[in-house]
């Protein structure tokens, strides 16, 4: 099975290094020296990693055969793809590969169906499940412990406990002051109706 593990960014320096946007939880495993990666578009690869290092919080890679800035710039925006055994599991117990989560049924704790995961968006702060609802609309579910209560790969389902307003339009009133303001507005509307 092929998984996108990084996207090549801009060139760094003049010796062929590039920045990469990492898209794997295991960069040391997937993006280490000697790793041979397929590319998207396929015509750009395969690429073999010669060296890798972290500079100012960013991963820098140099590929075999790319010796200067011009060669590095030509690789910009290319996706790096690793071949992964579909039965392989991440090292950490509560980690999952994207392909394991795709198409899981998303349900509430009471079994109410929300939809199915059609995409996983990796943002700097957190990951998001893009969930397609039965009516064709989409809802975004943050992949955080407070919301995603259980991932059951055997049953192919994801159980969530969303806060009010995340998956529906009915948000709870945030404070007592808002509730009082609503009550006063209702009272004024009733009084206006009586006068008329």
Tab-separated table of C-alpha atoms in Angstrom:
chain	number	residue	atom	x	y	z
A	1	UNK	CA	0.000	0.000	0.000
A	2	UNK	CA	1.314	3.452	-0.885
A	3	UNK	CA	1.097	6.344	1.580
A	4	UNK	CA	2.042	10.000	1.124
A	5	UNK	CA	4.705	10.718	3.760
A	6	UNK	CA	5.858	14.240	2.794
A	7	UNK	CA	5.616	17.105	0.334
A	8	UNK	CA	8.792	18.779	-0.867
A	9	UNK	CA	9.014	22.498	-0.138
A	10	UNK	CA	11.505	25.105	-1.239
A	11	UNK	CA	15.239	24.683	-1.707
A	12	UNK	CA	17.478	25.357	1.282
A	13	UNK	CA	20.957	26.701	0.602
A	14	UNK	CA	22.987	25.934	-2.515
A	15	UNK	CA	23.928	22.268	-2.036
A	16	UNK	CA	20.677	20.585	-3.085
A	17	UNK	CA	18.816	20.416	0.243
A	18	UNK	CA	15.043	20.903	0.361
A	19	UNK	CA	12.568	21.577	3.157
A	20	UNK	CA	9.791	19.029	3.503
A	21	UNK	CA	6.285	19.182	4.913
A	22	UNK	CA	6.139	15.935	6.882
A	23	UNK	CA	2.891	13.941	6.574
A	24	UNK	CA	3.805	10.924	8.687
A	25	UNK	CA	4.028	10.339	12.423
A	26	UNK	CA	7.178	8.291	11.828
A	27	UNK	CA	9.566	10.517	9.833
A	28	UNK	CA	12.642	8.748	11.240
A	29	UNK	CA	11.333	5.476	9.781
A	30	UNK	CA	9.947	6.737	6.447
A	31	UNK	CA	12.342	9.605	5.665
A	32	UNK	CA	15.710	8.293	6.803
A	33	UNK	CA	18.904	8.149	4.703
A	34	UNK	CA	18.721	5.336	2.154
A	35	UNK	CA	14.905	5.381	1.899
A	36	UNK	CA	13.680	5.056	-1.684
A	37	UNK	CA	10.420	6.901	-2.286
A	38	UNK	CA	8.008	7.003	-5.185
A	39	UNK	CA	6.750	10.425	-6.248
A	40	UNK	CA	3.637	12.176	-7.451
A	41	UNK	CA	4.029	12.970	-10.281
A	42	UNK	CA	5.685	9.586	-10.911
A	43	UNK	CA	7.983	11.053	-13.585
A	44	UNK	CA	10.002	12.856	-10.875
A	45	UNK	CA	11.043	9.674	-9.085
A	46	UNK	CA	11.879	7.440	-7.542
A	47	UNK	CA	14.025	9.517	-5.176
A	48	UNK	CA	16.576	8.116	-2.729
A	49	UNK	CA	17.274	10.111	0.444
A	50	UNK	CA	21.000	10.785	0.830
A	51	UNK	CA	20.955	12.869	4.021
A	52	UNK	CA	18.437	14.341	6.432
A	53	UNK	CA	18.698	16.831	9.269
A	54	UNK	CA	16.542	19.168	11.319
A	55	UNK	CA	17.237	22.897	11.004
A	56	UNK	CA	15.177	25.518	12.893
A	57	UNK	CA	12.428	22.969	13.521
A	58	UNK	CA	12.137	21.909	9.857
A	59	UNK	CA	13.287	18.675	8.267
A	60	UNK	CA	15.799	19.160	5.456
A	61	UNK	CA	16.512	16.354	2.983
A	62	UNK	CA	19.059	15.883	0.226
A	63	UNK	CA	18.386	13.324	-2.508
A	64	UNK	CA	20.957	11.316	-4.452
A	65	UNK	CA	21.798	13.051	-7.719
A	66	UNK	CA	20.520	16.473	-6.577
A	67	UNK	CA	23.648	18.565	-5.941
A	68	UNK	CA	22.606	22.193	-6.358
A	69	UNK	CA	19.845	24.690	-5.695
A	70	UNK	CA	18.493	24.460	-9.262
A	71	UNK	CA	17.964	20.698	-8.923
A	72	UNK	CA	16.366	21.184	-5.508
A	73	UNK	CA	13.990	23.895	-6.798
A	74	UNK	CA	12.838	21.531	-9.576
A	75	UNK	CA	11.487	19.162	-6.891
A	76	UNK	CA	9.226	21.724	-5.222
A	77	UNK	CA	5.645	20.530	-4.426
A	78	UNK	CA	6.384	16.899	-5.345
A	79	UNK	CA	4.716	14.370	-3.028
A	80	UNK	CA	6.890	11.626	-1.536
A	81	UNK	CA	5.223	8.214	-1.325
A	82	UNK	CA	6.350	5.236	0.773
A	83	UNK	CA	5.388	1.614	0.212
A	84	UNK	CA	3.844	0.334	3.470
A	85	UNK	CA	2.691	-3.160	4.377
A	86	UNK	CA	-1.113	-2.831	4.915
A	87	UNK	CA	-0.888	-5.075	8.003
A	88	UNK	CA	1.800	-2.901	9.599
A	89	UNK	CA	0.692	-0.909	12.654
A	90	UNK	CA	2.172	2.279	14.117
A	91	UNK	CA	4.519	1.893	17.085
A	92	UNK	CA	2.261	3.756	19.538
A	93	UNK	CA	-0.951	2.069	20.717
A	94	UNK	CA	-3.259	5.037	20.075
A	95	UNK	CA	-1.835	5.936	16.646
A	96	UNK	CA	-3.313	4.999	13.287
A	97	UNK	CA	-2.320	5.257	9.673
A	98	UNK	CA	-4.688	7.251	7.461
A	99	UNK	CA	-5.649	4.170	5.430
A	100	UNK	CA	-6.874	2.461	8.633
A	101	UNK	CA	-9.248	5.340	9.391
A	102	UNK	CA	-10.627	5.952	5.912
A	103	UNK	CA	-14.256	4.820	5.432
A	104	UNK	CA	-14.846	4.169	9.148
A	105	UNK	CA	-18.479	4.716	10.177
A	106	UNK	CA	-18.760	7.655	12.578
A	107	UNK	CA	-21.382	7.229	15.308
A	108	UNK	CA	-22.385	8.807	18.605
A	109	UNK	CA	-22.130	6.794	21.833
A	110	UNK	CA	-25.835	5.906	21.554
A	111	UNK	CA	-25.248	4.480	18.063
A	112	UNK	CA	-26.696	7.438	16.110
A	113	UNK	CA	-25.080	7.473	12.670
A	114	UNK	CA	-23.200	10.653	11.719
A	115	UNK	CA	-21.519	9.522	8.493
A	116	UNK	CA	-18.225	8.048	7.303
A	117	UNK	CA	-14.655	9.344	7.180
A	118	UNK	CA	-13.777	10.312	3.604
A	119	UNK	CA	-10.609	12.346	4.231
A	120	UNK	CA	-8.105	13.125	6.960
A	121	UNK	CA	-6.693	16.635	7.013
A	122	UNK	CA	-3.355	17.082	8.805
A	123	UNK	CA	-3.166	20.610	10.209
A	124	UNK	CA	-0.287	22.016	12.281
A	125	UNK	CA	-2.377	22.071	15.475
A	126	UNK	CA	-4.361	18.826	15.054
A	127	UNK	CA	-5.765	16.350	12.588
A	128	UNK	CA	-9.340	16.607	11.288
A	129	UNK	CA	-11.661	13.881	10.066
A	130	UNK	CA	-13.727	15.022	7.085
A	131	UNK	CA	-16.979	13.102	7.543
A	132	UNK	CA	-19.553	12.730	4.779
A	133	UNK	CA	-23.075	12.616	6.174
A	134	UNK	CA	-25.862	10.493	4.658
A	135	UNK	CA	-27.342	13.622	3.021
A	136	UNK	CA	-24.056	14.357	1.223
A	137	UNK	CA	-22.977	17.283	3.415
A	138	UNK	CA	-19.653	17.230	5.243
A	139	UNK	CA	-18.713	17.878	8.846
A	140	UNK	CA	-15.210	18.271	10.293
A	141	UNK	CA	-14.393	16.347	13.475
A	142	UNK	CA	-11.158	17.199	15.327
A	143	UNK	CA	-9.190	14.000	16.007
A	144	UNK	CA	-8.651	14.759	19.692
A	145	UNK	CA	-9.165	12.584	22.755
A	146	UNK	CA	-11.956	14.798	24.114
A	147	UNK	CA	-14.111	14.171	21.018
A	148	UNK	CA	-12.993	10.843	19.519
A	149	UNK	CA	-13.901	8.378	22.261
A	150	UNK	CA	-13.090	5.119	20.466
A	151	UNK	CA	-11.611	3.774	17.243
A	152	UNK	CA	-12.725	0.184	16.632
A	153	UNK	CA	-10.951	-1.157	13.536
A	154	UNK	CA	-12.589	-4.589	13.791
A	155	UNK	CA	-16.097	-3.094	13.775
A	156	UNK	CA	-14.960	-0.372	11.316
A	157	UNK	CA	-16.373	2.454	13.427
A	158	UNK	CA	-15.339	5.633	15.183
A	159	UNK	CA	-17.340	6.645	18.266
A	160	UNK	CA	-17.445	10.368	19.000
A	161	UNK	CA	-18.692	12.542	21.859
A	162	UNK	CA	-18.982	15.952	20.162
A	163	UNK	CA	-19.585	19.172	22.065
A	164	UNK	CA	-22.886	20.963	21.344
A	165	UNK	CA	-22.860	22.677	17.969
A	166	UNK	CA	-20.059	20.618	16.382
A	167	UNK	CA	-22.253	18.343	14.283
A	168	UNK	CA	-25.570	20.163	14.498
A	169	UNK	CA	-26.777	23.748	14.601
A	170	UNK	CA	-28.218	23.501	18.109
A	171	UNK	CA	-25.544	24.997	20.343
A	172	UNK	CA	-26.282	25.306	24.063
A	173	UNK	CA	-26.529	28.796	25.545
A	174	UNK	CA	-23.042	29.615	26.768
A	175	UNK	CA	-23.800	31.557	29.938
A	176	UNK	CA	-26.573	32.446	32.342
A	177	UNK	CA	-26.374	36.079	31.204
A	178	UNK	CA	-27.207	34.998	27.610
A	179	UNK	CA	-30.133	32.954	28.948
A	180	UNK	CA	-31.449	35.946	30.925
A	181	UNK	CA	-31.099	38.217	27.886
A	182	UNK	CA	-33.111	35.719	25.867
A	183	UNK	CA	-35.826	35.603	28.550
A	184	UNK	CA	-36.036	39.430	28.694
A	185	UNK	CA	-36.339	39.621	24.900
A	186	UNK	CA	-39.141	37.037	24.993
A	187	UNK	CA	-40.941	39.026	27.721
A	188	UNK	CA	-40.634	42.256	25.713
A	189	UNK	CA	-41.967	40.523	22.592
A	190	UNK	CA	-44.957	39.183	24.571
A	191	UNK	CA	-45.632	42.636	26.044
A	192	UNK	CA	-45.506	44.190	22.566
A	193	UNK	CA	-47.969	41.575	21.283
A	194	UNK	CA	-50.413	42.329	24.154
A	195	UNK	CA	-50.315	46.078	23.440
A	196	UNK	CA	-51.149	45.494	19.788
